Tab-separated table of C-alpha atoms in Angstrom:
chain	number	residue	atom	x	y	z
A	845	MET	CA	16.057	-18.838	-0.023
A	846	ARG	CA	14.636	-15.310	-0.324
A	847	ARG	CA	16.354	-14.874	-3.667
A	848	LEU	CA	14.817	-18.061	-4.997
A	849	VAL	CA	11.275	-17.269	-3.845
A	850	ARG	CA	11.483	-13.762	-5.301
A	851	ALA	CA	12.642	-15.236	-8.604
A	852	VAL	CA	9.614	-17.539	-8.639
A	853	ARG	CA	7.323	-14.610	-7.840
A	854	GLU	CA	8.759	-12.545	-10.686
A	855	ARG	CA	8.820	-15.482	-13.118
A	856	PRO	CA	5.920	-17.814	-12.279
A	857	GLY	CA	6.165	-21.145	-14.067
A	858	SER	CA	9.976	-21.111	-14.153
A	859	SER	CA	11.885	-24.361	-14.351
A	860	GLN	CA	14.746	-25.170	-12.006
A	861	THR	CA	17.182	-24.473	-14.843
A	862	GLN	CA	15.680	-21.025	-15.334
A	863	LEU	CA	15.840	-20.371	-11.595
A	864	ILE	CA	19.526	-21.294	-11.546
A	865	GLU	CA	20.110	-18.699	-14.252
A	866	ALA	CA	17.934	-16.070	-12.558
A	867	THR	CA	19.441	-16.424	-9.075
A	868	GLY	CA	23.039	-17.334	-9.824
A	869	LEU	CA	22.814	-20.151	-7.254
A	870	ALA	CA	24.417	-23.538	-7.767
A	871	ALA	CA	22.240	-26.291	-9.214
A	872	GLY	CA	22.483	-28.378	-6.054
A	873	ALA	CA	21.481	-25.432	-3.856
A	874	VAL	CA	18.464	-24.626	-6.044
A	875	SER	CA	17.342	-28.256	-6.018
A	876	ALA	CA	17.616	-28.498	-2.223
A	877	LEU	CA	15.830	-25.189	-1.640
A	878	VAL	CA	13.056	-26.041	-4.089
A	879	ASN	CA	12.475	-29.398	-2.403
A	880	ALA	CA	12.276	-27.732	1.031
A	881	LEU	CA	9.893	-25.024	-0.197
A	882	VAL	CA	7.664	-27.468	-2.048
A	883	GLY	CA	7.620	-29.702	1.026
A	884	ALA	CA	6.557	-26.740	3.169
A	885	GLY	CA	3.834	-25.784	0.702
A	886	VAL	CA	5.375	-22.410	-0.143
A	887	LEU	CA	5.994	-23.408	-3.763
A	888	ALA	CA	3.763	-25.492	-5.997
A	889	GLU	CA	5.207	-27.665	-8.728
A	890	GLU	CA	3.817	-28.642	-12.099
A	891	PHE	CA	5.406	-31.200	-14.406
A	892	GLU	CA	5.439	-30.578	-18.137
A	893	ARG	CA	6.561	-33.044	-20.782
A	894	THR	CA	8.517	-31.377	-23.561
A	895	GLY	CA	10.012	-34.487	-25.151
A	896	ARG	CA	11.186	-37.968	-24.325
A	897	GLY	CA	13.335	-36.960	-21.391
A	898	ARG	CA	12.399	-36.202	-17.833
A	899	PRO	CA	9.420	-33.866	-17.492
A	900	ARG	CA	10.190	-30.231	-16.821
A	901	ARG	CA	9.483	-29.111	-13.244
A	902	ASN	CA	7.742	-25.716	-13.285
A	903	LEU	CA	7.368	-23.758	-10.064
A	904	ARG	CA	4.937	-21.138	-8.786
A	905	LEU	CA	4.042	-19.591	-5.464
A	906	ASP	CA	1.380	-21.611	-3.671
A	907	ASP	CA	-2.153	-20.534	-4.543
A	908	ARG	CA	-4.364	-22.411	-2.054
A	909	PHE	CA	-4.592	-20.612	1.288
A	910	ALA	CA	-5.218	-17.179	2.805
A	911	ASP	CA	-1.574	-16.599	3.684
A	912	LEU	CA	-1.556	-12.817	3.217
A	913	VAL	CA	-3.850	-10.226	4.786
A	914	GLY	CA	-3.892	-6.502	4.122
A	915	ILE	CA	-5.941	-4.152	6.319
A	916	GLN	CA	-6.505	-0.452	5.678
A	917	ILE	CA	-7.806	1.852	8.385
A	918	THR	CA	-9.055	5.353	7.619
A	919	ARG	CA	-11.422	7.771	9.301
A	920	SER	CA	-14.105	6.485	6.904
A	921	GLY	CA	-13.764	2.829	7.807
A	922	MET	CA	-11.700	-0.332	7.764
A	923	ARG	CA	-11.090	-2.669	4.816
A	924	ALA	CA	-9.450	-6.079	4.798
A	925	ARG	CA	-8.352	-8.391	2.011
A	926	ALA	CA	-6.982	-11.931	2.095
A	927	THR	CA	-4.963	-13.405	-0.753
A	928	THR	CA	-2.915	-16.459	-1.480
A	929	LEU	CA	0.868	-16.323	-1.565
A	930	ALA	CA	0.568	-15.974	-5.324
A	931	GLY	CA	-1.648	-12.909	-4.862
A	932	ARG	CA	-5.057	-14.292	-5.810
A	933	VAL	CA	-7.790	-12.490	-3.868
A	934	LEU	CA	-9.889	-14.850	-1.745
A	935	ALA	CA	-11.980	-12.485	0.371
A	936	ASP	CA	-12.702	-8.798	1.046
A	937	THR	CA	-14.620	-7.110	3.824
A	938	ARG	CA	-15.342	-3.651	5.188
A	939	ARG	CA	-16.294	-2.064	8.530
A	940	LEU	CA	-17.780	1.404	8.982
A	941	PRO	CA	-17.165	3.243	12.268
A	942	THR	CA	-20.056	4.694	14.239
A	943	ALA	CA	-17.671	7.559	15.088
A	944	PRO	CA	-13.983	8.271	14.390
A	945	TRP	CA	-11.977	5.273	15.580
A	946	THR	CA	-10.299	5.310	18.957
A	947	VAL	CA	-7.455	2.864	19.500
A	948	GLY	CA	-9.742	0.882	21.804
A	949	GLN	CA	-12.344	0.565	19.034
A	950	ALA	CA	-9.891	-0.065	16.213
A	951	ALA	CA	-7.919	-2.852	17.926
A	952	PRO	CA	-10.788	-5.390	18.118
A	953	GLY	CA	-11.912	-4.268	14.660
A	954	LEU	CA	-8.587	-5.372	13.185
A	955	ALA	CA	-8.987	-8.809	14.739
A	956	GLU	CA	-12.576	-9.118	13.512
A	957	VAL	CA	-11.894	-8.261	9.869
A	958	ALA	CA	-8.756	-10.434	9.738
A	959	ALA	CA	-10.685	-13.398	11.142
A	960	GLU	CA	-13.553	-12.790	8.711
A	961	VAL	CA	-11.462	-12.758	5.524
A	962	THR	CA	-9.446	-15.834	6.534
A	963	ALA	CA	-12.298	-17.946	7.946
A	964	GLY	CA	-12.012	-21.479	6.549
A	965	LEU	CA	-9.143	-20.412	4.284
A	966	ARG	CA	-6.086	-20.524	6.554
A	967	ARG	CA	-3.114	-22.737	5.897
A	968	PRO	CA	-2.984	-25.614	8.409
A	969	LYS	CA	-0.356	-25.068	11.113
A	970	ALA	CA	0.684	-21.652	9.801
A	971	SER	CA	0.031	-18.011	10.622
A	972	PRO	CA	-1.060	-15.551	7.917
A	973	THR	CA	1.163	-12.522	7.518
A	974	VAL	CA	-0.738	-9.277	8.137
A	975	VAL	CA	0.185	-5.696	7.225
A	976	VAL	CA	-1.971	-2.787	8.385
A	977	SER	CA	-2.048	0.418	6.338
A	978	PHE	CA	-2.080	3.408	8.709
A	979	PRO	CA	-2.853	7.029	7.694
A	980	GLY	CA	-0.142	8.738	9.654
A	981	VAL	CA	3.207	8.452	11.374
A	982	VAL	CA	4.365	4.978	12.394
A	983	GLU	CA	7.206	5.236	14.892
A	984	THR	CA	8.682	3.009	17.565
A	985	GLY	CA	7.235	5.321	20.196
A	986	GLY	CA	3.691	5.179	18.880
A	987	LEU	CA	1.137	5.988	16.199
A	988	SER	CA	0.066	9.517	15.317
A	989	SER	CA	-2.540	10.566	12.768
A	990	SER	CA	-4.305	13.882	12.226
A	991	GLU	CA	-6.935	11.976	10.221
A	992	LEU	CA	-7.765	9.737	13.199
A	993	ASP	CA	-6.985	12.348	15.877
A	994	TRP	CA	-4.368	10.035	17.397
A	995	LEU	CA	-1.178	11.201	19.073
A	996	ASN	CA	1.520	8.715	20.155
A	997	GLU	CA	-0.928	5.876	20.680
A	998	PRO	CA	0.855	2.610	21.639
A	999	ARG	CA	1.518	0.268	18.743
A	1000	SER	CA	1.214	-2.712	21.061
A	1001	THR	CA	-2.337	-1.716	22.041
A	1002	PHE	CA	-3.350	-1.280	18.407
A	1003	LEU	CA	-2.135	-4.787	17.478
A	1004	ALA	CA	-2.927	-6.614	20.720
A	1005	ASP	CA	-6.325	-8.056	19.733
A	1006	LEU	CA	-5.083	-9.026	16.290
A	1007	ARG	CA	-2.155	-10.985	17.695
A	1008	ALA	CA	-4.299	-12.565	20.399
A	1009	ALA	CA	-6.732	-13.732	17.707
A	1010	GLY	CA	-4.057	-15.876	16.040
A	1011	PHE	CA	-2.243	-13.349	13.848
A	1012	PRO	CA	1.155	-12.950	15.539
A	1013	ARG	CA	2.899	-11.896	12.302
A	1014	ALA	CA	1.304	-8.446	12.082
A	1015	THR	CA	3.002	-5.130	11.337
A	1016	ILE	CA	1.945	-1.532	10.641
A	1017	ARG	CA	3.083	0.557	7.670
A	1018	ASN	CA	2.288	4.075	6.479
A	1019	ASP	CA	-0.428	4.304	3.821
A	1020	GLY	CA	1.547	6.589	1.496
A	1021	GLU	CA	4.469	4.203	1.511
A	1022	LEU	CA	2.172	1.252	0.769
A	1023	ALA	CA	0.379	3.118	-2.025
A	1024	THR	CA	3.760	3.809	-3.594
A	1025	LEU	CA	4.679	0.124	-3.375
A	1026	ALA	CA	1.392	-0.806	-5.057
A	1027	GLU	CA	1.687	1.714	-7.906
A	1028	TRP	CA	5.284	0.612	-8.448
A	1029	ARG	CA	4.621	-3.114	-8.439
A	1030	GLY	CA	1.320	-3.138	-10.313
A	1031	GLY	CA	0.140	0.371	-11.154
A	1032	ALA	CA	1.208	3.416	-13.115
A	1033	ALA	CA	4.881	3.117	-12.084
A	1034	GLN	CA	5.256	-0.560	-12.965
A	1035	GLY	CA	8.568	-1.116	-14.707
A	1036	ASP	CA	10.058	2.189	-13.508
A	1037	ASP	CA	13.106	2.351	-11.234
A	1038	ASN	CA	12.448	5.941	-10.172
A	1039	ALA	CA	8.993	7.290	-9.366
A	1040	VAL	CA	7.173	9.587	-6.957
A	1041	VAL	CA	3.648	8.801	-5.740
A	1042	ILE	CA	1.384	11.389	-4.118
A	1043	LEU	CA	-1.455	9.821	-2.130
A	1044	LEU	CA	-4.369	12.241	-2.063
A	1045	GLY	CA	-7.272	11.601	0.276
A	1046	ARG	CA	-8.533	13.257	3.435
A	1047	GLY	CA	-4.885	14.216	3.927
A	1048	LEU	CA	-1.868	13.979	1.636
A	1049	GLY	CA	1.043	11.569	1.759
A	1050	GLY	CA	3.179	9.425	-0.488
A	1051	SER	CA	6.687	8.194	-1.043
A	1052	ALA	CA	9.224	7.550	-3.767
A	1053	VAL	CA	11.087	4.769	-5.490
A	1054	VAL	CA	14.748	5.625	-6.095
A	1055	ASP	CA	16.959	3.334	-8.153
A	1056	GLY	CA	14.573	0.442	-7.635
A	1057	ARG	CA	14.239	0.858	-3.861
A	1058	LEU	CA	11.195	2.075	-1.939
A	1059	LEU	CA	12.055	4.939	0.409
A	1060	ARG	CA	10.727	4.434	3.941
A	1061	GLY	CA	12.484	7.197	5.867
A	1062	HIS	CA	14.377	7.073	9.163
A	1063	GLY	CA	12.026	6.438	12.066
A	1064	SER	CA	8.959	7.777	10.238
A	1065	PRO	CA	7.595	7.831	6.667
A	1066	LEU	CA	8.232	10.581	4.165
A	1067	GLY	CA	6.082	13.603	4.984
A	1068	PHE	CA	4.957	14.924	1.598
A	1069	GLY	CA	1.837	16.480	3.104
A	1070	HIS	CA	3.913	18.511	5.535
A	1071	VAL	CA	6.354	20.039	3.096
A	1072	PRO	CA	5.958	23.816	3.660
A	1073	ILE	CA	5.519	25.223	0.160
A	1074	ASP	CA	4.290	28.643	1.336
A	1075	PRO	CA	5.826	29.895	4.619
A	1076	ASP	CA	3.198	32.641	4.752
A	1077	GLY	CA	0.336	30.202	4.236
A	1078	PRO	CA	-2.278	28.937	6.715
A	1079	LEU	CA	-1.275	27.185	9.914
A	1080	CYS	CA	-1.155	23.390	9.560
A	1081	ALA	CA	-2.066	20.891	12.275
A	1082	CYS	CA	1.613	19.923	12.425
A	1083	GLY	CA	2.518	23.440	13.624
A	1084	GLN	CA	4.104	24.674	10.389
A	1085	HIS	CA	2.655	27.235	7.991
A	1086	GLY	CA	1.753	26.594	4.372
A	1087	CYS	CA	2.125	22.806	4.223
A	1088	LEU	CA	1.038	21.186	0.965
A	1089	GLU	CA	-1.792	19.378	2.777
A	1090	VAL	CA	-3.524	22.649	3.739
A	1091	PHE	CA	-3.848	23.465	0.028
A	1092	ALA	CA	-4.373	20.021	-1.503
A	1093	SER	CA	-6.427	17.439	0.414
A	1094	LEU	CA	-10.080	16.580	0.794
A	1095	GLN	CA	-10.025	18.133	4.251
A	1096	SER	CA	-8.727	21.422	2.830
A	1097	PHE	CA	-11.267	21.331	-0.012
A	1098	ALA	CA	-14.112	20.753	2.462
A	1099	THR	CA	-12.883	23.584	4.678
A	1100	GLN	CA	-12.680	26.048	1.787
A	1101	LEU	CA	-16.115	25.011	0.475
A	1102	ASP	CA	-17.740	24.913	3.916
A	1103	ASP	CA	-18.398	21.203	3.326
A	1104	GLY	CA	-17.076	19.918	6.645
A	1105	SER	CA	-20.328	18.221	7.599
A	1106	GLN	CA	-20.523	16.481	4.218
A	1107	LEU	CA	-16.986	15.120	4.468
A	1108	ALA	CA	-17.689	13.950	8.019
A	1109	ALA	CA	-20.888	12.166	6.967
A	1110	LYS	CA	-19.558	10.032	4.114
A	1111	PRO	CA	-16.496	8.031	3.026
A	1112	SER	CA	-13.714	10.165	1.593
A	1113	ALA	CA	-13.967	8.504	-1.825
A	1114	ASP	CA	-17.671	9.382	-1.970
A	1115	TYR	CA	-16.962	13.013	-1.142
A	1116	ALA	CA	-14.268	13.106	-3.848
A	1117	ALA	CA	-16.760	11.683	-6.341
A	1118	GLU	CA	-19.258	14.365	-5.344
A	1119	LEU	CA	-16.670	17.085	-5.933
A	1120	GLU	CA	-15.948	15.595	-9.350
A	1121	ARG	CA	-19.644	15.725	-10.242
A	1122	ARG	CA	-19.895	19.330	-9.057
A	1123	ALA	CA	-16.811	20.310	-11.029
A	1124	ALA	CA	-18.141	18.607	-14.153
A	1125	ALA	CA	-21.385	20.554	-13.728
A	1126	GLY	CA	-19.436	23.819	-13.680
A	1127	ASP	CA	-19.617	24.671	-9.957
A	1128	ASP	CA	-17.476	27.817	-9.769
A	1129	GLY	CA	-16.591	27.357	-6.119
A	1130	VAL	CA	-15.323	23.813	-6.605
A	1131	LEU	CA	-13.454	24.728	-9.793
A	1132	THR	CA	-11.719	27.635	-8.033
A	1133	VAL	CA	-10.594	25.404	-5.145
A	1134	LEU	CA	-9.348	22.676	-7.483
A	1135	THR	CA	-7.498	25.162	-9.697
A	1136	SER	CA	-5.667	26.502	-6.651
A	1137	ALA	CA	-4.816	22.943	-5.554
A	1138	GLN	CA	-3.569	22.169	-9.068
A	1139	GLN	CA	-1.096	25.040	-8.843
A	1140	ARG	CA	0.181	23.849	-5.471
A	1141	LEU	CA	0.485	20.235	-6.594
A	1142	HIS	CA	2.464	21.273	-9.644
A	1143	GLN	CA	4.654	23.454	-7.469
A	1144	PHE	CA	5.376	20.377	-5.376
A	1145	GLY	CA	5.754	18.274	-8.532
A	1146	ARG	CA	8.510	20.572	-9.763
A	1147	LEU	CA	10.228	20.218	-6.392
A	1148	VAL	CA	10.201	16.394	-6.324
A	1149	ALA	CA	11.166	16.255	-10.007
A	1150	ALA	CA	14.296	18.226	-9.148
A	1151	LEU	CA	15.047	16.245	-5.972
A	1152	PHE	CA	14.409	12.672	-7.141
A	1153	SER	CA	14.763	12.862	-10.954
A	1154	PRO	CA	11.870	10.396	-11.370
A	1155	GLU	CA	10.585	8.834	-14.548
A	1156	VAL	CA	7.038	9.674	-13.488
A	1157	VAL	CA	5.095	11.508	-10.764
A	1158	ILE	CA	1.781	9.848	-9.902
A	1159	LEU	CA	-1.399	11.069	-8.237
A	1160	SER	CA	-3.126	8.183	-6.455
A	1161	GLY	CA	-5.602	7.674	-3.629
A	1162	GLN	CA	-9.234	8.332	-2.801
A	1163	ALA	CA	-9.230	11.738	-4.489
A	1164	ALA	CA	-7.468	10.631	-7.690
A	1165	ILE	CA	-10.838	10.859	-9.437
A	1166	LEU	CA	-10.191	14.627	-9.405
A	1167	ALA	CA	-7.050	14.209	-11.525
A	1168	PRO	CA	-8.554	15.918	-14.617
A	1169	TYR	CA	-8.849	19.100	-12.532
A	1170	LEU	CA	-5.605	18.718	-10.582
A	1171	LEU	CA	-3.068	17.690	-13.227
A	1172	ASP	CA	-1.814	20.008	-15.936
A	1173	GLY	CA	0.943	18.302	-17.870
A	1174	PRO	CA	4.577	17.429	-17.105
A	1175	VAL	CA	6.591	18.984	-14.279
A	1176	GLY	CA	10.162	20.229	-13.933
A	1177	THR	CA	12.795	21.133	-16.467
A	1178	ALA	CA	12.998	17.468	-17.500
A	1179	ARG	CA	9.255	17.502	-18.308
A	1180	VAL	CA	8.504	14.549	-16.053
A	1181	PRO	CA	5.032	13.088	-16.718
A	1182	PHE	CA	2.558	13.865	-13.914
A	1183	VAL	CA	-0.226	11.310	-14.274
A	1184	ARG	CA	-3.118	9.640	-12.500
A	1185	GLY	CA	-2.275	6.329	-10.830
A	1186	GLY	CA	-3.712	2.991	-11.780
A	1187	LEU	CA	-5.127	1.991	-8.399
A	1188	ASP	CA	-6.735	5.108	-6.884
A	1189	ALA	CA	-8.440	4.369	-3.532
A	1190	ASP	CA	-7.327	0.736	-3.650
A	1191	ALA	CA	-3.615	1.590	-3.629
A	1192	PRO	CA	-2.912	1.434	0.150
A	1193	LEU	CA	-4.786	-1.857	0.621
A	1194	THR	CA	-3.121	-3.411	-2.423
A	1195	GLY	CA	0.208	-2.220	-1.060
A	1196	ALA	CA	-0.523	-3.776	2.335
A	1197	VAL	CA	-1.017	-7.184	0.708
A	1198	LEU	CA	2.168	-6.760	-1.335
A	1199	ALA	CA	4.083	-5.787	1.817
A	1200	ALA	CA	2.707	-8.887	3.559
A	1201	GLN	CA	4.010	-10.956	0.664
A	1202	GLU	CA	7.431	-9.308	1.036
A	1203	ASP	CA	7.423	-10.079	4.763
A	1204	TRP	CA	6.593	-13.733	4.061
A	1205	ILE	CA	9.315	-13.978	1.405
A	1206	ALA	CA	11.888	-12.490	3.793
A	1207	ASP	CA	11.715	-15.758	5.755
A	1208	PRO	CA	9.495	-18.159	3.781
A	1209	LEU	CA	9.397	-20.916	6.382
A	1210	ALA	CA	8.837	-18.670	9.420
A	1211	PRO	CA	5.010	-18.867	9.415
A	1212	VAL	CA	5.129	-22.643	9.722
A	1213	ARG	CA	7.940	-22.608	12.289
A	1214	GLN	CA	6.167	-19.988	14.409
A	1215	GLU	CA	2.977	-22.037	14.615
A	1216	ASP	CA	4.954	-25.094	15.663
A	1217	ILE	CA	6.713	-23.306	18.551
């Protein structure tokens, strides 16, 4: 069933004959699965006459209800987006914190924004699938984030209000991993089987696609920001010296420029835009900081080019607006393109919705079954 739904997602408007060819399933199996999925409202059918014979049955993912919800939490705020199974955006909303989120403040916030973007749009007798983008380490033992000042906070507490509000199918994923998924599926890495994405914001994260598979790590996401590229460098919050994040992140830029109060007072994307304006105006201090970060990013780019042999290395995230000052041509002996992403600050939220779609497709009838239990 998963294979069939993925084939419809990749080839919207396919006929049953085309789906048989795409999936390798027997004609009878495709017909039975299509009938079950159409009956459950997961697939929508359209009939097209192409001649005197029976009309052609074209199939698409359903496009009526708010079945998918992505939520992104950062120190600057919380964003939520609801889309149909087919990916059409139905609603967006945003919350700004009065202070850095605690788990106790964030948990009801998740429930509030999810309820807001799905109000009046939910599928009858079904639960939307929700994925939360988290700026830090997501482990079985808890959630940790230097951006949020969280250390081993219980996952169950973070999701409790959301699940109690009628969203039992909710999971948490790392923001760098989700940004990579988004750039791969619909951004600057679309069509590539091997790519590295660097998510640059208040901190630094990212992930990689290797041979058409998104890397998620064992127990925790890939830690690009905490790769020690200079053992004699400054002490990082993780306890190591010279991590990439202490040279290349909005937090490091603000520290070097004595802009801590400015970064604390505004969304990260707004601070990045301010730095871009200052750089464009010729601010020597900003240009010096960005030139140093460029050197460190390209040092890291050469490293990942050698390790992963990607087709492209991408700079995405809230600070991607600074790409003209941070990117300086290809990296590595293979001259791998190092380019700005296509989604910038929207990448983690877009990735959260795409991950929710993947979760739904993994068991397409589960949302309906779960509501009936």
